[in-house]
Structures are given as structure tokens and as C-alpha cells.
CSV table of C-alpha atoms and ligand atoms in Angstrom, one decimal:
chain,number,residue,atom,x,y,z
N,7,MET,CA,0.0,-0.3,-4.1
N,8,LEU,CA,-0.7,1.6,-7.3
N,9,ALA,CA,0.2,4.8,-5.4
N,10,LEU,CA,3.6,3.5,-4.4
N,11,PRO,CA,6.8,4.3,-6.3
N,12,GLU,CA,8.2,1.4,-8.3
N,13,THR,CA,11.1,0.9,-5.8
N,14,GLU,CA,8.7,0.4,-3.0
N,15,TRP,CA,6.3,-2.1,-4.6
N,16,GLY,CA,9.4,-3.7,-6.1
N,17,LEU,CA,10.8,-4.3,-2.5
N,18,LEU,CA,7.5,-5.8,-1.5
N,19,ARG,CA,7.5,-8.0,-4.6
N,20,SER,CA,11.0,-9.3,-3.8
N,21,ALA,CA,10.1,-9.8,-0.1
N,22,ILE,CA,7.0,-11.9,-1.0
N,23,THR,CA,9.0,-14.2,-3.2
N,24,ASP,CA,11.8,-14.5,-0.7
N,25,ALA,CA,9.5,-15.3,2.2
N,26,ARG,CA,7.8,-18.1,0.1
N,27,ARG,CA,11.2,-19.7,-0.6
N,28,ALA,CA,12.6,-19.2,3.0
N,29,ARG,CA,12.9,-22.0,5.5
N,30,PRO,CA,10.3,-22.4,6.8
N,31,PRO,CA,8.2,-20.7,4.0
N,32,ALA,CA,6.1,-17.7,5.0
N,33,HIS,CA,3.4,-15.6,3.4
N,34,VAL,CA,3.8,-11.9,3.4
N,35,ALA,CA,0.6,-11.1,1.4
N,36,ARG,CA,-2.8,-12.9,1.2
N,37,CYS,CA,-5.9,-12.4,-0.8
N,38,LEU,CA,-8.6,-10.6,1.2
N,39,MET,CA,-11.3,-12.7,-0.5
N,40,CYS,CA,-10.0,-16.3,-0.2
N,41,SER,CA,-7.0,-15.9,2.1
N,42,GLY,CA,-4.8,-17.6,-0.4
N,43,PRO,CA,-1.2,-16.4,-0.8
N,44,VAL,CA,-0.6,-13.8,-3.5
N,45,PHE,CA,2.4,-12.2,-5.2
N,46,ILE,CA,3.0,-9.1,-7.2
N,47,GLN,CA,3.0,-9.1,-11.0
N,48,ALA,CA,3.7,-6.1,-13.2
N,49,ARG,CA,2.3,-5.1,-16.6
N,50,ALA,CA,3.1,-2.3,-18.9
N,51,PHE,CA,0.0,-0.2,-19.4
N,52,ARG,CA,-0.1,3.1,-21.5
N,53,GLY,CA,3.6,3.8,-20.9
N,54,LEU,CA,3.3,3.0,-17.2
N,55,ARG,CA,4.4,0.0,-15.2
N,56,LEU,CA,1.6,-1.1,-13.0
N,57,PRO,CA,1.8,-3.7,-10.2
N,58,TYR,CA,-1.1,-6.0,-9.2
N,59,PHE,CA,-1.6,-8.9,-6.9
N,60,ALA,CA,-2.0,-12.4,-8.4
N,61,HIS,CA,-2.7,-15.8,-6.7
N,62,PHE,CA,0.2,-18.2,-6.6
N,63,LYS,CA,-0.2,-21.2,-8.8
N,64,GLY,CA,-2.5,-23.7,-7.1
N,65,GLY,CA,-4.5,-20.9,-5.6
N,66,ASP,CA,-8.3,-21.2,-5.1
N,67,ALA,CA,-9.7,-21.0,-8.7
N,68,THR,CA,-13.2,-20.3,-7.4
N,69,CYS,CA,-12.0,-17.1,-5.8
N,70,PRO,CA,-13.7,-14.2,-7.7
N,71,TRP,CA,-10.4,-12.4,-7.7
N,72,HIS,CA,-8.5,-15.3,-9.2
N,73,THR,CA,-6.9,-14.2,-12.4
N,74,GLY,CA,-6.1,-17.6,-14.0
N,75,GLU,CA,-3.2,-20.0,-13.5
N,76,THR,CA,0.2,-18.5,-13.7
N,77,LEU,CA,2.9,-20.5,-15.4
N,78,HIS,CA,5.0,-22.8,-13.3
N,79,PRO,CA,8.6,-21.5,-13.4
N,80,ASP,CA,9.8,-24.8,-15.0
N,81,ASP,CA,7.2,-24.6,-17.8
N,82,ALA,CA,8.0,-20.9,-18.4
N,83,ARG,CA,11.7,-21.6,-18.5
N,84,ALA,CA,11.2,-24.4,-21.0
N,85,LEU,CA,9.2,-22.1,-23.2
N,86,GLN,CA,11.7,-19.3,-22.9
N,87,TYR,CA,14.8,-21.3,-23.8
N,88,GLY,CA,13.0,-23.8,-26.0
N,89,GLY,CA,14.0,-26.4,-23.5
N,90,ALA,CA,17.7,-25.5,-23.6
N,91,GLN,CA,19.1,-24.4,-20.3
N,92,GLU,CA,22.1,-22.5,-21.6
N,93,SER,CA,22.8,-20.6,-24.8
N,94,ALA,CA,26.1,-20.3,-26.5
N,95,THR,CA,26.3,-16.6,-25.8
N,96,HIS,CA,25.8,-17.3,-22.1
N,97,ARG,CA,28.7,-19.7,-22.1
N,98,MET,CA,30.9,-17.4,-24.0
N,99,LEU,CA,30.2,-14.5,-21.6
N,100,CYS,CA,31.0,-16.7,-18.6
N,101,GLU,CA,34.3,-17.7,-20.0
N,102,GLN,CA,35.2,-14.1,-20.9
N,103,ILE,CA,34.4,-12.9,-17.3
N,104,ALA,CA,36.4,-15.7,-15.8
N,105,GLU,CA,39.4,-14.9,-18.1
N,106,LEU,CA,39.3,-11.1,-17.3
N,107,ALA,CA,39.0,-11.8,-13.6
N,108,ALA,CA,41.9,-14.3,-13.6
N,109,ALA,CA,44.3,-11.7,-15.0
N,110,ASP,CA,44.2,-9.9,-11.6
N,111,GLU,CA,47.3,-10.8,-9.6
N,112,ARG,CA,45.1,-11.2,-6.4
N,113,CYS,CA,42.9,-13.7,-8.1
N,114,VAL,CA,43.2,-17.2,-6.7
N,115,ALA,CA,40.6,-18.8,-8.9
N,116,ALA,CA,38.0,-17.7,-11.5
N,117,GLU,CA,36.0,-20.7,-12.6
N,118,VAL,CA,33.0,-21.3,-14.8
N,119,SER,CA,30.1,-23.4,-13.5
N,120,LYS,CA,32.3,-24.9,-10.8
N,121,TYR,CA,30.4,-26.6,-8.0
N,122,LEU,CA,30.4,-24.5,-4.8
N,123,PRO,CA,29.9,-26.8,-1.9
N,124,PRO,CA,27.4,-25.6,0.7
N,125,SER,CA,28.3,-24.3,4.2
N,126,ASP,CA,24.8,-23.3,5.3
N,127,ASN,CA,22.6,-24.8,2.7
N,128,GLU,CA,21.5,-28.4,2.1
N,129,ARG,CA,22.9,-28.3,-1.4
N,130,GLY,CA,25.6,-26.4,-3.2
N,131,ARG,CA,25.2,-24.5,-6.4
N,132,TYR,CA,27.0,-24.0,-9.7
N,133,PRO,CA,27.5,-20.2,-10.1
N,134,ASP,CA,28.1,-19.0,-13.7
N,135,VAL,CA,31.5,-17.7,-12.5
N,136,LEU,CA,33.0,-18.1,-9.1
N,137,ILE,CA,35.8,-15.5,-8.3
N,138,VAL,CA,38.1,-16.0,-5.4
N,139,ARG,CA,40.6,-13.3,-4.6
N,140,ARG,CA,43.1,-12.9,-1.8
N,141,GLY,CA,41.8,-10.6,1.0
N,142,ALA,CA,38.4,-10.0,-0.6
N,143,PRO,CA,34.9,-11.5,-0.4
N,144,LYS,CA,34.1,-14.5,-2.6
N,145,ILE,CA,32.0,-13.5,-5.5
N,146,ALA,CA,29.5,-15.6,-7.5
N,147,VAL,CA,28.7,-14.0,-10.8
N,148,GLU,CA,25.4,-14.8,-12.5
N,149,ILE,CA,24.7,-13.7,-16.0
N,150,GLN,CA,21.3,-12.5,-17.0
N,151,LEU,CA,21.0,-12.8,-20.7
N,152,SER,CA,17.3,-12.5,-21.3
N,153,ASN,CA,14.6,-13.0,-18.7
N,154,THR,CA,15.6,-14.8,-15.5
N,155,PHE,CA,12.6,-15.5,-13.4
N,156,GLN,CA,11.9,-13.8,-10.1
N,157,THR,CA,11.8,-17.2,-8.4
N,158,GLU,CA,15.3,-18.0,-9.7
N,159,VAL,CA,16.6,-14.5,-8.7
N,160,SER,CA,15.1,-15.0,-5.3
N,161,ALA,CA,16.5,-18.5,-4.8
N,162,ARG,CA,20.0,-17.5,-5.8
N,163,CYS,CA,19.9,-14.4,-3.6
N,164,LEU,CA,18.8,-16.3,-0.6
N,165,HIS,CA,21.3,-19.1,-1.2
N,166,TYR,CA,24.4,-16.9,-1.5
N,167,GLU,CA,23.3,-14.6,1.3
N,168,ARG,CA,23.2,-17.7,3.6
N,169,GLU,CA,26.6,-18.8,2.3
N,170,GLY,CA,28.1,-15.3,2.8
N,171,VAL,CA,29.1,-15.2,-0.8
N,172,GLY,CA,28.6,-11.9,-2.7
N,173,LEU,CA,26.2,-12.4,-5.7
N,174,LEU,CA,26.8,-10.2,-8.6
N,175,TRP,CA,24.3,-10.2,-11.5
N,176,VAL,CA,25.8,-9.1,-14.7
N,177,LEU,CA,23.3,-8.0,-17.3
N,178,TYR,CA,24.0,-8.3,-21.0
N,179,GLY,CA,22.7,-6.8,-24.3
N,180,LEU,CA,20.7,-4.1,-22.7
N,181,ASP,CA,20.0,-0.5,-23.5
N,182,MET,CA,19.9,1.0,-20.0
N,183,GLN,CA,18.3,4.2,-21.3
N,184,ALA,CA,15.3,2.3,-22.7
N,185,ASP,CA,12.0,2.8,-21.0
N,186,ASP,CA,10.8,-0.8,-21.4
N,187,LEU,CA,13.3,-2.6,-19.3
N,188,PRO,CA,11.8,-6.1,-18.6
N,189,GLN,CA,10.5,-6.7,-15.0
N,190,SER,CA,13.1,-9.4,-14.4
N,191,PHE,CA,15.9,-6.9,-15.0
N,192,ARG,CA,14.2,-4.4,-12.8
N,193,ASP,CA,14.1,-7.0,-10.0
N,194,VAL,CA,17.8,-7.6,-10.2
N,195,VAL,CA,18.6,-3.9,-10.4
N,196,LEU,CA,16.5,-3.3,-7.3
N,197,ARG,CA,18.3,-6.2,-5.4
N,198,HIS,CA,21.5,-4.4,-6.2
N,199,ARG,CA,20.0,-1.3,-4.6
N,200,GLY,CA,19.4,0.6,-7.9
N,201,ASN,CA,22.7,-0.5,-9.5
N,202,ALA,CA,22.9,-2.3,-12.9
N,203,PHE,CA,26.2,-4.0,-13.9
N,204,LEU,CA,27.0,-4.7,-17.5
N,205,LEU,CA,29.9,-6.1,-19.5
N,206,ASP,CA,30.2,-4.1,-22.7
N,207,ASP,CA,33.0,-3.5,-25.2
N,208,GLU,CA,34.4,-0.6,-23.3
N,209,ALA,CA,34.4,-2.6,-20.0
N,210,VAL,CA,36.2,-5.5,-21.8
N,211,ALA,CA,38.9,-3.1,-23.2
N,212,GLU,CA,39.4,-1.5,-19.8
N,213,SER,CA,39.6,-4.9,-18.1
N,214,LEU,CA,42.4,-5.9,-20.5
N,215,ALA,CA,44.2,-2.7,-20.0
N,216,ARG,CA,44.0,-2.8,-16.2
N,217,ARG,CA,44.4,-6.5,-15.8
N,218,THR,CA,41.4,-6.9,-13.6
N,219,LEU,CA,37.7,-7.4,-14.2
N,220,VAL,CA,36.1,-4.0,-15.0
N,221,LEU,CA,32.3,-3.7,-15.3
N,222,LYS,CA,30.1,-0.8,-16.3
N,223,CYS,CA,27.8,0.3,-13.6
N,224,TYR,CA,24.6,2.3,-14.2
N,225,LEU,CA,23.0,4.0,-11.2
N,226,ARG,CA,19.3,4.5,-11.0
N,227,GLY,CA,18.4,8.2,-10.7
N,228,PRO,CA,15.5,9.5,-8.5
N,229,GLU,CA,13.0,9.4,-11.4
N,230,GLY,CA,13.9,5.8,-12.2
N,231,ARG,CA,16.1,6.7,-15.2
N,232,PHE,CA,19.7,5.5,-15.3
N,233,GLU,CA,22.6,7.8,-15.2
N,234,ALA,CA,25.5,7.5,-17.6
N,235,GLY,CA,27.5,4.3,-17.0
N,236,ARG,CA,30.8,4.4,-15.2
N,237,LEU,CA,33.6,1.8,-15.2
N,238,ILE,CA,34.2,0.1,-11.9
N,239,THR,CA,36.2,-2.8,-10.4
N,240,LEU,CA,35.1,-5.4,-7.8
N,241,ASP,CA,37.1,-3.4,-5.2
N,242,ASN,CA,34.6,-0.5,-5.6
N,243,LEU,CA,31.7,-2.6,-4.4
N,244,THR,CA,30.1,-2.5,-0.9
N,245,PHE,CA,29.1,-5.9,0.4
N,246,SER,CA,26.1,-5.9,2.7
N,247,ALA,CA,24.8,-8.6,5.1
N,248,ARG,CA,21.5,-8.4,3.2
N,249,GLY,CA,21.3,-8.7,-0.5
N,250,PRO,CA,23.8,-8.3,-3.3
N,251,PRO,CA,26.6,-5.8,-3.4
N,252,TYR,CA,26.4,-2.3,-4.8
N,253,LEU,CA,28.4,0.7,-5.8
N,254,GLU,CA,26.0,3.2,-4.3
N,255,ASP,CA,22.9,2.5,-2.4
N,256,ARG,CA,20.3,4.3,-4.5
N,257,ILE,CA,17.2,2.9,-2.6
N,258,THR,CA,17.7,3.4,1.2
N,259,PRO,CA,18.4,7.2,1.2
N,260,GLY,CA,15.1,7.8,-0.7
N,261,LEU,CA,13.2,5.7,1.9
N,262,LEU,CA,14.8,7.6,4.8
N,263,ALA,CA,14.3,11.0,3.2
N,264,ARG,CA,10.6,11.5,4.2
N,265,GLY,CA,11.2,11.3,7.9
N,266,GLU,CA,14.4,13.3,7.6
N,267,ALA,CA,12.6,16.1,5.8
N,268,ALA,CA,9.8,16.2,8.4
N,269,ARG,CA,12.4,16.4,11.3
N,270,THR,CA,14.9,18.9,9.9
N,271,PRO,CA,13.1,22.1,11.0
N,272,TRP,CA,12.7,20.7,14.5
N,273,ARG,CA,16.3,19.6,14.7
N,274,THR,CA,17.3,23.1,13.8
N,275,ALA,CA,15.0,24.6,16.4
N,276,LEU,CA,16.0,22.2,19.2
N,277,ARG,CA,19.7,22.7,18.6
N,278,GLY,CA,19.2,26.4,19.0
N,279,ARG,CA,17.6,26.3,22.4
N,280,SER,CA,18.9,28.5,25.1
N,281,PRO,CA,21.1,26.8,27.8
N,282,ASP,CA,18.4,27.3,30.4
N,283,PHE,CA,15.6,25.8,28.2
N,284,SER,CA,13.5,28.9,28.6
N,285,TYR,CA,9.9,28.6,27.6
N,286,ALA,CA,10.5,31.7,25.5
N,287,ASP,CA,12.6,29.4,23.2
N,288,LEU,CA,9.4,27.8,22.0
N,289,ARG,CA,8.2,31.1,20.6
N,290,SER,CA,11.4,31.8,18.7
N,291,PRO,CA,11.3,32.0,14.9
N,292,ALA,CA,12.9,28.6,14.5
N,293,PHE,CA,10.2,26.9,16.6
N,294,LEU,CA,7.4,28.9,14.8
N,295,ALA,CA,8.9,27.8,11.5
N,296,ALA,CA,9.1,24.1,12.6
N,297,ASN,CA,5.5,24.2,13.9
N,298,ASP,CA,4.3,25.8,10.6
N,299,HIS,CA,6.1,23.1,8.6
N,300,LEU,CA,4.5,20.3,10.7
N,301,CYS,CA,1.1,21.9,10.5
N,302,GLY,CA,1.5,21.9,6.7
N,303,LEU,CA,2.1,18.1,6.8
N,304,VAL,CA,-0.6,17.2,9.3
N,305,PRO,CA,-4.2,18.2,8.6
N,306,GLY,CA,-6.0,19.3,11.8
N,307,LEU,CA,-2.9,20.0,13.9
N,308,ARG,CA,-3.2,23.8,13.7
N,309,GLN,CA,-6.8,23.6,14.8
N,310,TRP,CA,-6.0,21.2,17.6
N,311,GLU,CA,-3.3,23.6,18.9
N,312,ALA,CA,-5.7,26.5,18.7
N,313,GLU,CA,-8.5,24.6,20.6
N,314,THR,CA,-6.1,23.2,23.3
N,315,HIS,CA,-4.9,25.3,26.2
N,316,GLN,CA,-1.1,25.9,25.5
N,317,GLY,CA,-1.5,23.5,22.5
N,318,GLN,CA,1.3,24.8,20.4
N,319,TRP,CA,3.7,24.8,23.4
N,320,MET,CA,2.7,21.3,24.4
N,321,ILE,CA,3.5,19.9,20.9
N,322,ALA,CA,6.9,21.6,21.0
N,323,ASN,CA,7.6,20.2,24.5
N,324,LEU,CA,6.5,16.8,23.4
N,325,ILE,CA,8.8,16.8,20.4
N,326,ALA,CA,11.7,18.1,22.5
N,327,VAL,CA,11.2,15.1,24.9
N,328,VAL,CA,10.7,12.6,22.1
N,329,PHE,CA,13.9,13.7,20.2
N,330,SER,CA,15.8,13.4,23.5
N,331,VAL,CA,14.5,9.9,24.0
N,332,LEU,CA,15.5,9.0,20.5
N,333,SER,CA,19.0,10.4,20.9
N,334,HIS,CA,19.3,8.0,23.8
N,335,ALA,CA,18.0,5.2,21.6
N,336,TYR,CA,20.6,6.1,19.0
N,337,GLY,CA,23.3,5.7,21.7
N,338,THR,CA,24.3,9.2,22.5
N,339,PHE,CA,21.9,11.1,24.8
N,340,ARG,CA,21.3,14.7,24.2
N,341,ASN,CA,18.7,16.5,26.2
N,342,TYR,CA,16.6,19.0,24.3
N,343,ALA,CA,14.0,19.5,27.0
N,344,SER,CA,15.7,20.0,30.3
N,345,ARG,CA,19.1,20.2,32.1
N,346,GLN,CA,19.0,16.6,33.4
N,347,ASP,CA,22.0,14.6,32.3
N,348,ASN,CA,20.2,11.2,31.7
N,349,VAL,CA,17.1,10.1,29.9
N,350,GLN,CA,15.6,8.4,33.0
N,351,ALA,CA,15.7,11.6,35.0
N,352,LEU,CA,14.3,13.6,32.1
N,353,LEU,CA,11.3,11.2,31.6
N,354,ASN,CA,10.7,10.6,35.3
N,355,SER,CA,10.3,14.4,35.9
N,356,LYS,CA,8.4,15.1,32.6
N,357,LEU,CA,6.0,12.1,32.4
N,358,PRO,CA,3.8,13.1,35.5
N,359,SER,CA,3.8,16.8,34.4
N,360,GLU,CA,0.5,18.2,33.0
N,361,ASN,CA,2.2,19.1,29.8
N,362,LEU,CA,3.3,15.6,28.9
N,363,LEU,CA,0.7,13.6,30.7
N,364,PRO,CA,-1.9,13.9,27.9
N,365,PHE,CA,0.7,12.2,25.6
N,366,ALA,CA,1.3,9.2,27.8
N,367,LEU,CA,-0.2,6.8,25.3
N,368,ILE,CA,2.0,8.3,22.5
N,369,MET,CA,5.1,8.0,24.8
N,370,ARG,CA,4.4,4.3,25.5
N,371,GLU,CA,4.0,3.6,21.8
N,372,ILE,CA,7.2,5.3,21.0
N,373,LEU,CA,9.2,3.7,23.8
N,374,GLN,CA,7.9,0.2,22.7
N,375,ARG,CA,8.9,0.7,19.1
N,376,CYS,CA,12.3,2.4,19.3
N,377,GLY,CA,15.7,1.5,20.7
N,378,ALA,CA,14.8,3.0,24.0
N,379,ASN,CA,12.5,0.1,24.9
N,380,ASP,CA,15.1,-1.0,27.5
N,381,LEU,CA,13.8,1.9,29.7
N,382,LEU,CA,10.4,0.3,30.1
N,383,PRO,CA,11.3,-2.3,32.8
N,384,GLY,CA,12.7,0.3,35.1
N,385,SER,CA,11.6,3.5,36.8
N,386,VAL,CA,10.4,5.1,33.5
N,387,GLY,CA,8.0,2.2,33.0
N,388,GLN,CA,6.6,2.7,36.6
N,389,HIS,CA,6.1,6.4,35.9
N,390,LEU,CA,4.4,5.6,32.7
N,391,ASP,CA,2.1,3.0,34.3
N,392,ARG,CA,1.2,5.5,37.0
N,393,ALA,CA,0.4,8.1,34.4
N,394,LEU,CA,-1.7,5.6,32.4
N,395,SER,CA,-3.6,4.5,35.4
N,396,LEU,CA,-5.4,7.8,35.4
N,397,GLY,CA,-7.5,6.2,32.7
N,398,ASP,CA,-9.5,7.3,29.8
N,399,GLY,CA,-10.3,10.9,29.3
N,400,ASN,CA,-6.9,12.1,30.3
N,401,PHE,CA,-5.1,11.3,27.1
N,402,VAL,CA,-4.9,12.5,23.5
N,403,LEU,CA,-6.4,9.6,21.5
N,404,ASP,CA,-5.1,8.1,18.4
N,405,TYR,CA,-7.5,9.8,16.0
N,406,GLU,CA,-6.4,13.2,17.2
N,407,ALA,CA,-3.9,15.3,15.4
N,408,PRO,CA,-0.9,14.9,17.7
N,409,TRP,CA,-0.7,11.2,16.9
N,410,ALA,CA,-0.7,12.0,13.2
N,411,ALA,CA,2.0,14.6,13.9
N,412,ILE,CA,4.3,12.0,15.6
N,413,ALA,CA,3.6,9.5,12.9
N,414,VAL,CA,4.7,12.0,10.3
N,415,LEU,CA,7.9,12.9,12.2
N,416,LEU,CA,8.8,9.3,12.9
N,417,PRO,CA,7.6,7.2,9.9
N,418,GLU,CA,10.5,4.8,10.7
N,419,LEU,CA,8.5,3.8,13.8
N,420,PHE,CA,4.9,4.3,12.7
N,421,ASP,CA,4.7,3.5,9.0
N,422,PRO,CA,4.5,-0.3,8.8
N,423,LEU,CA,5.3,-0.5,5.1
N,424,LEU,CA,8.4,1.7,5.4
N,425,ARG,CA,9.5,-0.3,8.5
N,426,PHE,CA,9.1,-3.5,6.6
N,427,GLU,CA,11.1,-2.1,3.6
N,428,LEU,CA,13.9,-0.9,5.7
N,429,GLU,CA,14.1,-4.2,7.6
N,430,THR,CA,14.3,-6.0,4.2
N,431,LEU,CA,17.3,-3.9,3.4
N,432,ASP,CA,18.7,-4.2,6.9
N,433,ALA,CA,18.6,-0.4,6.9
N,434,LEU,CA,16.3,0.4,9.8
N,435,PRO,CA,18.2,3.1,11.8
N,436,THR,CA,19.7,2.1,15.1
N,437,TRP,CA,17.3,4.3,17.1
N,438,ALA,CA,14.3,2.7,15.4
N,439,ARG,CA,15.3,-0.9,16.4
N,440,PRO,CA,13.9,-2.1,19.7
N,441,LYS,CA,16.6,-3.8,21.7
N,442,THR,CA,15.9,-7.5,22.0
N,443,THR,CA,15.7,-8.8,25.6
N,444,THR,CA,16.6,-12.3,26.5
N,445,THR,CA,16.2,-13.6,30.0
N,446,GLY,CA,16.1,-10.0,31.3
N,447,ARG,CA,19.3,-9.0,29.7
N,448,THR,CA,19.3,-6.4,27.0
N,449,ARG,CA,21.2,-6.9,23.8
N,450,VAL,CA,21.6,-4.5,20.9
N,451,PRO,CA,21.0,-6.2,17.6
N,452,PRO,CA,24.2,-6.0,15.5
N,453,ALA,CA,24.0,-3.4,12.8
N,454,HIS,CA,26.1,-4.5,9.8
N,455,PRO,CA,28.9,-2.1,9.3
N,456,ALA,CA,28.1,-1.7,5.6
N,457,GLN,CA,24.7,-0.5,6.6
N,458,ARG,CA,25.8,2.3,8.9
N,459,PRO,CA,25.3,5.6,7.0
N,460,GLN,CA,28.5,7.6,6.9
N,461,SER,CA,26.8,10.4,8.9
N,462,LEU,CA,24.1,9.1,11.1
N,463,GLU,CA,24.0,12.5,12.8
N,464,GLU,CA,22.8,14.3,9.6
N,465,ASP,CA,20.9,11.4,8.2
N,466,HIS,CA,18.6,10.7,11.1
N,467,GLY,CA,18.5,13.8,13.2
N,468,PHE,CA,19.3,12.4,16.6
N,469,PRO,CA,22.8,13.7,16.9
N,470,HIS,CA,25.8,13.2,19.1
N,471,HIS,CA,26.2,15.5,21.9
N,472,PRO,CA,28.7,18.1,20.7
N,473,GLY,CA,32.0,17.4,22.5
Q,19,ZN,ZN1,-8.4,-15.0,-3.7
């Protein structure tokens, strides 16, 4: 966990808290010593922000890794506010936001601490400000003055997500360029996918001039520092099925970049293949460059290729077949390995061949994890079973370099933490989502429109067939 970037352990931290508050509650992380549920705390240490696991309150105090009781949120809240639930500044801000939002001619209602009855929860809530506009999603604004606890952040996020109401956290009195942003603010910014929303004097003046609520949005840069703030209105926000709205998703692209970078040289090479899929293609400069790139990422791959008859060629052929299968999983089949016009014909001819047979275990694993899993019940599954029935000794095993190579090319399928993070954001690419089968019928899980990257083709490397 110490080796993870802050955004990644932050996503895990949020997911652990959310799972514990979900119905029914679940535990994402447990102590290896006592099996008790744990969560992630963070401490500043020598200029760094370091995460560590801590037992939830009520955990086994005899566990050698127990670090002492953590404060119950209610007690911590009482300490923080000196018992008072709401400060005068908080109330004033709520009223100001409601007033600015109400000036918009599309605004139907902008109310402070108004009870919002539940539609999919047992109880309703009192959002700081509820904004209802014609032809736009309902928005609950919550103001974060000082520290709001992770448990509260989590509870509100889950609540409004179930209600289908956009939850907008507005931060106040912060210097976004400061290094020592408290953890609770970091949690909220991460939930907004690296966006921080503030109401400052400039935003207030602009709101009055434009007669609509204007906020200042700070976007988190790649190194974790915030860019200069920009003035935005509620119409600039994207509302996702998972989590609070955002101006720009500054988290997901970073998570998808690793697999994308590993695949790019192969995509270039595969797209440049000759129309007859000549074997000579695989010795072209583009394929040699792709292979060099992959060997640089996977220790032992070059040696495996050298020690295996036709090793380098077999890896290129495997990747051509795998990318073809994943283009089918993405929804638009493109064959990089042969002239056959559908994925079944491609696999049925390739699986028994001596070039692909050693990778039968890899192929099964890929087919099960990706959106082409609907091929397994049919003839492809039979060919695969026949190949696998040859038994041990015929296949490349999972400690050998080709497995590592496939895992590096497809972290969306083979890196469990990345998969978990992308699922949390509802951002797992279409091709990496197994289709769910119910009573023998195959159904594609709905991808939320807001989650669809503008250019899947460039983002994920399993492109449309041209024309
Ligand atoms: Zn323990």
C-alpha cells in the first residue's frame, strides 16, 4: 500500500468505508493476524502522506497489530464542534449558495436544510442546500467547512447515489495550493474524481453577474498539485451513475494509462499488417519495436523467446489473436490474425494449432475475464476443452514469462487492484466486463453513458473496424 499513489490507496480507503456502510455491510479488508475488519488511516510523516491499516473500533484489542481504539465518529464530532452541530459560518454559506442558485431562471427551488424524502432509502436527509432546476439533475449541496469525517462523507455519497441525486461538496476557506490539505478534504476531492469545488469572492461576484450559481473548480494535476481554479456553473458538470459529479475526471485516465501504454506499440504493429497476414509481417520494424517494448516491461520474456522454438513469433501471434478477441469483446470485431470474418472461426482454427495450443490456459483465463466470455458455451469452448484435455506438459504455465507479458498488456483483466478500482468508478472498459448470463441468455451489463470515454478506440486499443 505504501508503494501505491495516493489516488489508488484513497480509492481503496473510500471503498472500505462504503462497503461497511452498505446494505448488507461487507468487509473489503481484514487483518492478516486476527481477521478483524480494518480500514485505512493516513498520517503526515516527513512531508509525505502515508497510509496504514487500522482496526475498526471494537476490533480485537489482543491482536498484536491492534493500534489502539479509534474514536467513534460521534465522539470525534462532539470534540470537533464542541458539541455544536452547525456553526454560524456554515449556515451563512448555505443561505448564500441557495440565494445565488435561486437567481437562475431555470431554478424551481433552492432551499436550505429542507427535508428530502427518500425514494430508495429508509429515511430521508436534510441536505445543506437542495437545488432543483428545470431539465437538470437534482443537486444536493453539502458544505465542508472544517473536517467532515470519512464515515459522514461515505454515508452521504451512498445515500444520494441511491436516490439518484447529484451530491456536490463545496469546500470553504481552503488554500488549494497548500501541501497539507487535511485527509477529509482529500477524500471528498477524490470522490469528485480529482475536482475541488469552492465558493470564494470571485465566484460570488461572477454568480451575481451571471445570475446563476458559479463555483470555482480546482482540478488535481498528475503530481497531486491543483491547477489554477476556473469558474464553472452547474451545467458544466458531468453526472455519473457512480459517485459525485465532476468537471473533468482526473482519476480514471491515469488508471487506464498503464495498460494503454503497454498496448500502443502492438496496436500500431497490428494495424499495419499486410492484407494476407503474411508471417513476414511479424518481422517488420513495427513488430520488432513492439516486442522490444514488451521485453523491456517483462523480465525473462526475451530469454523465453530465445529458448523457445519460434518463441518471438508465437508471442506476436498470441497477441494478434488476443487483440482480435478483445475487439469482439468491445463490440466491433477486427481480425488481426487471419482473414476469417468472425471471432468463432478465428478461434476454432487457431486454438488447435501448434502455435496457439501452448497458450490454451492463457486463452481460457482471458475468455473468462473479458467481455468475450459468451463464446465459452459454444464451439469455441469445445475447441478449448479439447486443447486443454491434452493435459499437463503441453502448456505454458503461469510462472513463465508469457503469462506475465499478457498480464502487463491487459492489467484491466489481470491486476485485481486495478480492476477493483475501475469497478468502484464504474469505469471498467466494456471489453473487460464479462457479460452476465442468466438462464442461458446473455446480457450486456449497462455502461453508464457518462462513463463512456469519448474515444474508446484510442483509449483502449481495441478499435472499430475501419469502414
Ligand atoms: Zn488484527
